[in-house]
Amino acid sequence: MKKKILYSILLILLAGLGYGIDYAWKSFPLISSYGSKIMCSCIFLAERDESSVMSQELRAFPINLGDFEVDREGKKVTGSVFGLAQRVAIYRDGQGCTLLSGMDESEVRSQAYYEVPKPTWSQDTVSWPNGNKLNDSTLNLPQYRKIQDLIDIEFEDSVKKTHLTHMIVVLHKGQLVAEGYGNDHHVKTKHTSWSMGKSIISNLVGLQVDKGVFNLDQNGLLPDWTDEREAINLKNMLQATNGLDWVEDYGGVSDATNMLFLKPDAPAIAAAKPLKYEPGTYFYYSSGTTNIISKILRNQLGEKKYQRLPYEGLFYKIGMHNTVMEKDASGTFVGSSFVFGPGRDYARLGLLMLEKGNWLSEQILSEEWVEFATTPTAAAPMGEYGAQWWLNAGNANNPEEKLLSKLPNDAFYAGGFEGQWILVIPSKDLVIVRLGYTPKGEFSINDFASSVIDLVP
């Protein structure tokens, strides 16, 4: 409470300097919405308590100015700042949490929901990777014990730093060989994906390209794109080279935060942007692009097939039984940011990509799709982006100029805000998942993965 009073005084002082009131007017709704959404998902999906979320994800200024009331019976969270800018996030079984963003709660709750029944067999009785039974003899091999030591040290260190590691899972040659959990998270806790969700959207599109429902060259992707945007094709969208005038910034109210936390229809915000560059010529990472792709999927498939696609087509086929894709108030999956799942589920996604789309002899995604998704777009200067997957390919003229300097050039990953990683290194037969709260970037996947590489045969 004392801290909030001090922060209030700070804002008043800022107002005296001429910009505090404007800051508060624009930021308070964002604080309320962001905090409500995070609290809702962490309470009702991750099954954590309020104090845990406030001391971790919502502890930093100015988010910690918010007050968040949890209604467990009504399954919703109401956020406000000094009693102002009240915002609500609601939970729906099987669908996770959704910000109302001005829409009526009863209207959102009454939306049609096409559930895919979750597999009823227990994963605890089935061996990895479909299940959760691990091979003790593998876990106890000396090299894997040393990897476990690295993980244990990371959890010890994270307590001493401003960042918090929640989960680490390491796969080698398809087997889960080491893992760790901490800071109020355990093996079954669902964790936010943030932008790792973009790679999931990519794979969902891949399922449709493999079936011939989509093709990469198709354009005229949205009904409203009857102007120069009609030239944007699906490949441009996946490779983040569509040329739309978008600002991917999270330091305050921006295109990205307006889309995710203040408006009910996420894709509509991005889709309304004009063209700034010729499609295919300029790479710009954009959460708006991913949510437009999600809307394109919805338009093409229809409501029932769209809602069932992640679970029926991907998650339940590869043992991701506990992953949930969340929607905006209009009913579109917010694939750019709002997926919740446990560390082992994310590791399974990495394993599917490592195995070039094959899962225990069933080809879920075609090898051609995986190759496309992990091939650099020519517009990315360091070969750093494929189709909604980050790459470590390096500059075509200087392969040592790459994102992760200590890792092989064939590495690729799904990456998310605050230090979320699904890292795949085919040449080392490795998948590494790291999840946590790292606002200052103190955790280095470059260093950690390099240390793991040094230990595997």
Coordinates of C-alpha atoms in Angstrom, one line a residue:
M1 CA 0.0 0.0 0.0
K2 CA 2.8 2.4 0.9
K3 CA 4.4 1.7 -2.5
K4 CA 1.1 2.6 -4.3
I5 CA 0.9 5.9 -2.4
L6 CA 4.5 6.7 -3.5
Y7 CA 3.7 5.8 -7.1
S8 CA 0.6 8.0 -6.9
I9 CA 2.7 10.9 -5.7
L10 CA 5.1 10.2 -8.6
L11 CA 2.3 10.4 -11.1
I12 CA 1.1 13.7 -9.5
L13 CA 4.6 15.1 -9.9
L14 CA 4.7 13.9 -13.5
A15 CA 1.4 15.7 -14.1
G16 CA 3.0 18.8 -12.8
L17 CA 5.6 18.5 -15.5
G18 CA 2.9 18.4 -18.1
Y19 CA 2.5 14.8 -19.1
G20 CA 1.5 12.7 -16.1
I21 CA -2.2 13.2 -16.7
D22 CA -2.0 12.2 -20.3
Y23 CA 0.2 9.2 -19.3
A24 CA -2.4 8.1 -16.7
W25 CA -5.4 8.7 -19.1
K26 CA -3.8 6.4 -21.7
S27 CA -2.1 3.9 -19.4
F28 CA -4.6 3.1 -16.7
P29 CA -7.0 1.1 -19.0
L30 CA -3.9 -0.8 -20.3
I31 CA -2.7 -1.6 -16.8
S32 CA -6.2 -2.8 -15.8
S33 CA -6.6 -4.9 -18.9
Y34 CA -3.2 -6.4 -18.9
G35 CA -3.3 -7.3 -15.2
S36 CA -6.9 -8.7 -15.4
K37 CA -5.9 -10.9 -18.3
I38 CA -2.7 -12.2 -16.7
M39 CA -4.4 -12.7 -13.4
C40 CA -7.4 -14.5 -14.9
S41 CA -5.3 -17.0 -16.9
C42 CA -2.8 -17.6 -14.1
I43 CA -5.7 -18.3 -11.6
F44 CA -8.1 -20.3 -13.7
L45 CA -5.8 -22.0 -16.1
A46 CA -2.5 -22.2 -14.3
E47 CA -4.2 -22.8 -10.9
R48 CA -2.0 -20.4 -9.0
D49 CA -3.0 -17.9 -6.3
E50 CA -3.2 -14.2 -6.4
S51 CA -0.2 -13.5 -4.2
S52 CA 2.0 -15.6 -6.5
V53 CA 0.9 -13.7 -9.6
M54 CA 1.2 -10.3 -7.9
S55 CA 4.7 -11.1 -6.7
Q56 CA 5.9 -12.2 -10.1
E57 CA 4.1 -11.3 -13.4
L58 CA 2.4 -8.2 -12.0
R59 CA 5.1 -6.9 -9.6
A60 CA 6.8 -4.3 -11.9
F61 CA 5.8 -0.6 -12.2
P62 CA 3.4 0.5 -13.5
I63 CA 1.4 -2.7 -13.6
N64 CA 1.7 -3.0 -9.8
L65 CA -0.5 0.1 -9.6
G66 CA -3.5 -2.1 -10.4
D67 CA -6.0 -3.7 -8.1
F68 CA -7.3 -7.0 -9.3
E69 CA -10.4 -8.6 -7.8
V70 CA -10.8 -12.4 -8.4
D71 CA -14.3 -13.7 -8.5
R72 CA -13.9 -17.5 -8.3
E73 CA -17.5 -18.3 -8.4
G74 CA -18.2 -16.0 -11.3
K75 CA -14.9 -17.1 -13.0
K76 CA -13.7 -13.6 -13.8
V77 CA -11.2 -10.9 -12.7
T78 CA -11.9 -7.2 -12.5
G79 CA -9.0 -4.8 -12.6
S80 CA -8.7 -1.1 -11.9
V81 CA -6.2 1.6 -11.0
F82 CA -7.1 3.8 -8.0
G83 CA -10.7 2.8 -8.7
L84 CA -10.5 4.0 -12.3
A85 CA -10.4 2.3 -15.7
Q86 CA -12.2 -0.8 -14.6
R87 CA -11.6 -3.8 -17.0
V88 CA -12.8 -7.4 -16.9
A89 CA -11.4 -10.7 -18.0
I90 CA -13.6 -13.8 -17.9
Y91 CA -12.8 -17.5 -17.9
R92 CA -14.7 -20.1 -20.0
D93 CA -14.0 -23.8 -19.6
G94 CA -11.9 -25.2 -22.4
Q95 CA -11.3 -21.7 -23.8
G96 CA -9.3 -20.0 -21.2
C97 CA -9.6 -16.3 -20.4
T98 CA -10.9 -13.5 -22.6
L99 CA -10.8 -9.7 -22.1
L100 CA -14.3 -8.3 -22.6
S101 CA -12.8 -5.0 -24.0
G102 CA -16.1 -3.3 -24.0
M103 CA -18.3 -6.2 -25.0
D104 CA -21.1 -7.5 -22.8
E105 CA -20.2 -10.4 -20.6
S106 CA -23.3 -12.4 -21.4
E107 CA -22.8 -11.9 -25.1
V108 CA -19.3 -13.3 -24.9
R109 CA -20.2 -16.2 -22.7
S110 CA -23.1 -17.2 -25.0
Q111 CA -20.8 -17.6 -28.1
A112 CA -20.9 -21.0 -29.8
Y113 CA -18.2 -23.3 -28.5
Y114 CA -17.2 -26.4 -30.4
E115 CA -15.3 -28.5 -28.0
V116 CA -13.0 -31.4 -28.9
P117 CA -13.3 -34.0 -26.1
K118 CA -10.0 -34.3 -24.4
P119 CA -8.3 -37.8 -24.5
T120 CA -9.5 -39.7 -21.5
W121 CA -6.5 -42.0 -21.0
S122 CA -4.0 -41.0 -18.4
Q123 CA -0.6 -39.8 -19.7
D124 CA 1.0 -40.8 -16.4
T125 CA 0.6 -44.5 -17.5
V126 CA 2.1 -44.1 -21.0
S127 CA 5.7 -43.6 -21.9
W128 CA 7.1 -40.4 -23.3
P129 CA 6.5 -38.7 -25.7
N130 CA 2.8 -39.4 -25.9
G131 CA 2.7 -39.9 -22.2
N132 CA 4.6 -38.7 -19.1
K133 CA 6.4 -41.9 -18.0
L134 CA 10.1 -41.3 -18.2
N135 CA 13.0 -43.8 -18.5
D136 CA 14.9 -43.7 -15.2
S137 CA 17.9 -45.4 -16.6
T138 CA 18.2 -42.6 -19.2
L139 CA 17.7 -39.8 -16.7
N140 CA 20.5 -41.3 -14.6
L141 CA 23.1 -41.3 -17.4
P142 CA 26.1 -39.2 -16.3
Q143 CA 25.8 -36.6 -19.1
Y144 CA 22.1 -36.1 -18.3
R145 CA 22.8 -35.8 -14.6
K146 CA 25.1 -32.9 -15.5
I147 CA 22.4 -31.2 -17.5
Q148 CA 20.1 -31.6 -14.5
D149 CA 22.8 -29.9 -12.4
L150 CA 22.8 -27.0 -14.9
I151 CA 19.0 -26.7 -14.5
D152 CA 19.2 -26.9 -10.7
I153 CA 21.8 -24.1 -10.6
E154 CA 19.6 -21.9 -12.8
F155 CA 16.8 -22.2 -10.4
E156 CA 19.0 -21.4 -7.5
D157 CA 20.4 -18.4 -9.3
S158 CA 17.0 -17.1 -10.5
V159 CA 15.9 -16.6 -6.9
K160 CA 18.8 -14.2 -6.4
K161 CA 18.1 -12.2 -9.6
T162 CA 15.3 -10.0 -10.9
H163 CA 14.3 -12.7 -13.3
L164 CA 12.5 -15.9 -12.4
T165 CA 12.8 -19.2 -14.2
H166 CA 9.6 -21.3 -14.0
M167 CA 10.3 -24.3 -16.1
I168 CA 13.1 -25.9 -18.1
V169 CA 12.7 -29.1 -20.1
V170 CA 15.5 -30.7 -22.1
L171 CA 15.0 -33.4 -24.8
H172 CA 17.9 -35.3 -26.4
K173 CA 17.3 -37.8 -29.2
G174 CA 13.6 -37.6 -28.5
Q175 CA 13.8 -38.5 -24.9
L176 CA 13.1 -36.2 -21.9
V177 CA 16.5 -36.2 -20.2
A178 CA 16.3 -33.4 -17.6
E179 CA 13.8 -30.9 -16.3
G180 CA 13.2 -28.4 -13.5
Y181 CA 10.3 -26.4 -12.0
G182 CA 10.1 -23.7 -9.4
N183 CA 8.7 -20.3 -8.3
D184 CA 5.2 -21.7 -7.8
H185 CA 5.2 -23.8 -11.0
H186 CA 5.3 -27.6 -11.3
V187 CA 5.2 -30.2 -14.1
K188 CA 1.5 -29.7 -14.8
T189 CA 1.2 -25.9 -14.4
K190 CA 0.1 -24.2 -17.6
H191 CA 2.4 -21.4 -18.7
T192 CA 1.8 -18.4 -21.0
S193 CA 3.3 -18.8 -24.5
W194 CA 3.4 -15.1 -25.4
S195 CA 4.8 -15.0 -28.9
M196 CA 5.6 -18.7 -29.0
G197 CA 2.0 -18.9 -30.0
K198 CA 2.9 -17.5 -33.4
S199 CA 4.7 -20.7 -34.3
I200 CA 1.6 -22.7 -33.3
I201 CA -0.5 -20.6 -35.7
S202 CA 2.1 -21.3 -38.4
N203 CA 1.7 -25.1 -37.9
L204 CA -2.0 -24.8 -38.0
V205 CA -1.7 -23.1 -41.4
G206 CA 0.7 -25.8 -42.4
L207 CA -2.0 -28.4 -41.8
Q208 CA -4.3 -26.6 -44.2
V209 CA -1.6 -26.1 -46.8
D210 CA -0.8 -29.8 -46.7
K211 CA -4.5 -30.6 -47.3
G212 CA -4.7 -28.1 -50.2
V213 CA -7.2 -25.9 -48.3
F214 CA -4.6 -23.0 -48.6
N215 CA -1.7 -22.3 -51.0
L216 CA 1.1 -20.0 -50.2
D217 CA 0.6 -17.8 -53.3
Q218 CA -3.1 -17.1 -52.7
N219 CA -3.9 -13.4 -52.2
G220 CA -7.0 -11.4 -51.7
L221 CA -6.9 -12.8 -48.1
L222 CA -9.5 -10.6 -46.5
P223 CA -12.8 -9.2 -47.8
D224 CA -11.8 -5.6 -47.0
W225 CA -8.5 -5.8 -48.8
T226 CA -9.8 -4.6 -52.1
D227 CA -7.1 -2.0 -52.5
E228 CA -3.3 -2.5 -52.9
R229 CA -3.4 -4.9 -50.0
E230 CA -5.1 -7.4 -52.2
A231 CA -1.6 -8.2 -53.5
I232 CA -0.5 -9.6 -50.1
N233 CA -0.3 -13.4 -50.3
L234 CA -0.2 -16.0 -47.6
K235 CA 3.5 -16.5 -47.8
N236 CA 4.0 -12.7 -47.2
M237 CA 1.9 -13.0 -44.1
L238 CA 3.7 -16.1 -42.7
Q239 CA 7.1 -14.5 -43.3
A240 CA 6.1 -11.2 -41.8
T241 CA 6.8 -9.4 -45.1
N242 CA 3.3 -8.2 -45.8
G243 CA 4.3 -4.5 -45.7
L244 CA 1.5 -3.3 -43.5
D245 CA 2.1 -0.1 -41.5
W246 CA 2.4 -1.5 -37.9
V247 CA 4.2 -0.7 -34.7
E248 CA 5.3 -3.6 -32.6
D249 CA 5.9 -1.9 -29.3
Y250 CA 5.1 -2.8 -25.7
G251 CA 6.3 0.3 -23.8
G252 CA 2.8 1.8 -23.6
V253 CA -0.3 2.2 -25.7
S254 CA 0.7 1.2 -29.2
D255 CA -0.7 -0.8 -32.1
A256 CA 0.3 -4.0 -30.4
T257 CA -1.0 -3.3 -26.9
N258 CA -4.2 -1.7 -28.3
M259 CA -4.8 -4.9 -30.2
L260 CA -4.1 -7.3 -27.4
F261 CA -5.6 -5.5 -24.4
L262 CA -8.0 -2.7 -25.4
K263 CA -10.1 -3.8 -28.3
P264 CA -12.5 -6.8 -28.7
D265 CA -11.4 -7.8 -32.2
A266 CA -7.6 -8.3 -32.4
P267 CA -7.3 -9.0 -36.1
A268 CA -9.4 -6.0 -37.1
I269 CA -6.9 -3.6 -35.6
A270 CA -4.1 -4.9 -37.7
A271 CA -6.1 -5.6 -40.8
A272 CA -7.2 -2.0 -41.0
K273 CA -3.6 -0.8 -41.4
P274 CA -2.6 0.6 -44.8
L275 CA 0.3 -0.7 -46.9
K276 CA 3.7 0.9 -46.1
Y277 CA 6.0 -1.4 -48.1
E278 CA 5.6 -3.5 -51.2
P279 CA 4.6 -7.0 -50.1
G280 CA 7.6 -9.4 -49.9
T281 CA 10.3 -6.8 -49.8
Y282 CA 10.5 -5.7 -46.1
F283 CA 10.6 -7.9 -43.0
Y284 CA 8.9 -6.6 -39.9
Y285 CA 8.0 -8.8 -36.9
S286 CA 4.3 -8.2 -36.1
S287 CA 1.8 -9.7 -33.6
G288 CA -0.8 -8.1 -35.7
T289 CA 0.2 -10.2 -38.7
T290 CA -0.2 -13.4 -36.7
N291 CA -3.7 -12.5 -35.6
I292 CA -4.7 -11.6 -39.2
I293 CA -3.5 -15.1 -40.1
S294 CA -5.7 -16.5 -37.4
K295 CA -8.7 -14.6 -38.8
I296 CA -7.9 -15.9 -42.3
L297 CA -8.0 -19.4 -40.9
R298 CA -11.4 -18.7 -39.2
N299 CA -12.9 -17.2 -42.4
Q300 CA -11.7 -20.1 -44.6
L301 CA -12.6 -23.0 -42.3
G302 CA -15.8 -21.8 -40.7
E303 CA -16.5 -21.6 -37.0
K304 CA -16.7 -25.3 -36.1
K305 CA -13.6 -26.5 -38.0
Y306 CA -11.7 -23.4 -36.8
Q307 CA -12.3 -23.9 -33.2
R308 CA -11.6 -27.6 -33.3
L309 CA -8.4 -27.3 -35.5
P310 CA -5.7 -26.8 -32.8
Y311 CA -6.9 -29.7 -30.7
E312 CA -8.1 -32.1 -33.4
G313 CA -5.4 -31.4 -35.9
L314 CA -2.3 -30.9 -33.7
F315 CA -2.4 -30.9 -29.9
Y316 CA -4.2 -34.1 -29.2
K317 CA -2.2 -35.9 -31.9
I318 CA 1.1 -35.3 -30.2
G319 CA 0.3 -35.5 -26.5
M320 CA -0.3 -31.8 -25.9
H321 CA -3.4 -32.6 -23.9
N322 CA -3.2 -29.7 -21.5
T323 CA -2.6 -26.8 -23.9
V324 CA -5.3 -24.1 -24.4
M325 CA -5.6 -21.4 -27.1
E326 CA -7.4 -18.3 -25.8
K327 CA -9.7 -16.0 -27.8
D328 CA -10.4 -12.4 -28.1
A329 CA -13.9 -11.1 -27.3
S330 CA -14.9 -11.6 -31.0
G331 CA -14.0 -15.3 -30.9
T332 CA -10.7 -15.3 -32.8
F333 CA -7.7 -17.2 -31.3
V334 CA -5.1 -14.6 -30.2
G335 CA -2.4 -16.8 -31.7
S336 CA 0.2 -14.0 -31.4
S337 CA 0.3 -14.2 -27.6
F338 CA -2.4 -16.1 -25.7
V339 CA -1.7 -19.8 -25.5
F340 CA -1.3 -21.6 -22.2
G341 CA 0.3 -25.0 -21.7
P342 CA 2.8 -26.9 -19.5
G343 CA 6.5 -27.2 -20.3
R344 CA 6.3 -30.7 -21.5
D345 CA 3.6 -29.8 -24.0
Y346 CA 5.7 -27.1 -25.5
A347 CA 8.6 -29.6 -25.7
R348 CA 6.4 -32.0 -27.7
L349 CA 5.8 -29.2 -30.2
G350 CA 9.6 -28.7 -30.5
L351 CA 10.0 -32.5 -30.9
L352 CA 7.5 -32.6 -33.8
M353 CA 9.5 -29.9 -35.6
L354 CA 12.8 -31.7 -34.8
E355 CA 11.3 -34.9 -36.4
K356 CA 10.3 -32.9 -39.5
G357 CA 6.6 -33.2 -38.8
N358 CA 6.6 -36.9 -37.9
W359 CA 5.1 -38.2 -34.7
L360 CA 5.7 -41.8 -33.9
S361 CA 5.5 -42.8 -37.6
E362 CA 2.6 -40.6 -38.4
Q363 CA 3.3 -37.6 -40.6
I364 CA 1.3 -34.8 -38.8
L365 CA 2.9 -32.0 -40.8
S366 CA 4.6 -32.6 -44.2
E367 CA 8.4 -32.4 -44.4
E368 CA 7.9 -29.8 -47.1
W369 CA 6.0 -27.6 -44.7
V370 CA 8.6 -27.9 -41.9
E371 CA 11.3 -27.1 -44.4
F372 CA 9.4 -24.0 -45.6
A373 CA 8.7 -22.9 -42.0
T374 CA 12.4 -23.1 -41.2
T375 CA 13.8 -21.5 -44.4
P376 CA 14.8 -17.9 -44.1
T377 CA 12.8 -15.2 -45.9
A378 CA 15.1 -13.3 -48.2
A379 CA 13.9 -10.0 -46.6
A380 CA 15.3 -10.9 -43.2
P381 CA 18.9 -9.5 -43.1
M382 CA 20.4 -12.1 -40.8
G383 CA 18.4 -15.1 -42.0
E384 CA 16.5 -14.8 -38.7
Y385 CA 13.0 -15.6 -39.7
G386 CA 11.1 -18.3 -41.6
A387 CA 7.3 -18.8 -41.4
Q388 CA 6.5 -17.6 -37.8
W389 CA 9.6 -19.4 -36.5
W390 CA 12.8 -17.6 -35.6
L391 CA 16.0 -18.9 -37.2
N392 CA 19.7 -18.9 -36.4
A393 CA 20.7 -19.2 -40.1
G394 CA 22.8 -16.1 -40.1
N395 CA 23.6 -13.6 -42.8
A396 CA 23.9 -15.3 -46.2
N397 CA 27.2 -13.5 -46.8
N398 CA 28.5 -14.0 -43.2
P399 CA 26.9 -17.0 -41.4
E400 CA 28.6 -16.0 -38.2
E401 CA 26.4 -12.9 -38.0
K402 CA 23.4 -14.6 -36.4
L403 CA 21.0 -14.1 -33.5
L404 CA 22.5 -16.8 -31.2
S405 CA 26.2 -16.6 -31.6
K406 CA 27.1 -19.7 -29.6
L407 CA 24.6 -22.0 -31.2
P408 CA 24.7 -23.9 -34.6
N409 CA 23.2 -22.2 -37.6
D410 CA 20.5 -24.9 -38.0
A411 CA 19.0 -23.9 -34.7
F412 CA 15.5 -22.4 -34.8
Y413 CA 13.0 -21.5 -32.1
A414 CA 9.6 -20.2 -31.0
G415 CA 10.3 -17.2 -28.8
G416 CA 8.1 -15.2 -26.5
F417 CA 8.1 -12.0 -24.3
E418 CA 9.8 -12.2 -21.0
G419 CA 12.0 -15.2 -21.9
Q420 CA 9.8 -18.0 -23.3
W421 CA 11.7 -20.4 -25.6
I422 CA 11.1 -23.6 -27.6
L423 CA 14.6 -24.1 -29.0
V424 CA 15.2 -26.8 -31.6
I425 CA 18.8 -27.7 -32.6
P426 CA 18.6 -30.5 -35.3
S427 CA 22.4 -31.0 -35.6
K428 CA 22.5 -31.8 -31.9
D429 CA 19.2 -33.7 -31.7
L430 CA 18.1 -31.3 -28.9
V431 CA 15.0 -29.5 -27.9
I432 CA 15.2 -27.0 -25.0
V433 CA 12.1 -25.3 -23.4
R434 CA 12.6 -22.5 -21.0
L435 CA 9.7 -20.6 -19.5
G436 CA 9.8 -17.8 -17.0
Y437 CA 9.4 -14.2 -16.1
T438 CA 12.5 -12.3 -17.3
P439 CA 11.7 -8.6 -17.9
K440 CA 15.3 -7.6 -18.0
G441 CA 16.6 -10.4 -20.2
E442 CA 19.0 -11.8 -17.5
F443 CA 18.5 -15.4 -18.7
S444 CA 20.6 -16.2 -21.7
I445 CA 19.3 -19.1 -23.8
N446 CA 22.5 -18.7 -25.8
D447 CA 24.7 -19.5 -22.8
F448 CA 22.4 -22.2 -21.3
A449 CA 22.0 -24.1 -24.6
S450 CA 25.7 -23.9 -25.4
S451 CA 26.4 -25.5 -22.0
V452 CA 23.9 -28.2 -22.7
I453 CA 25.6 -28.9 -26.1
D454 CA 28.9 -29.3 -24.4
L455 CA 27.5 -32.1 -22.3
V456 CA 25.6 -34.2 -24.8
P457 CA 27.4 -37.0 -26.7

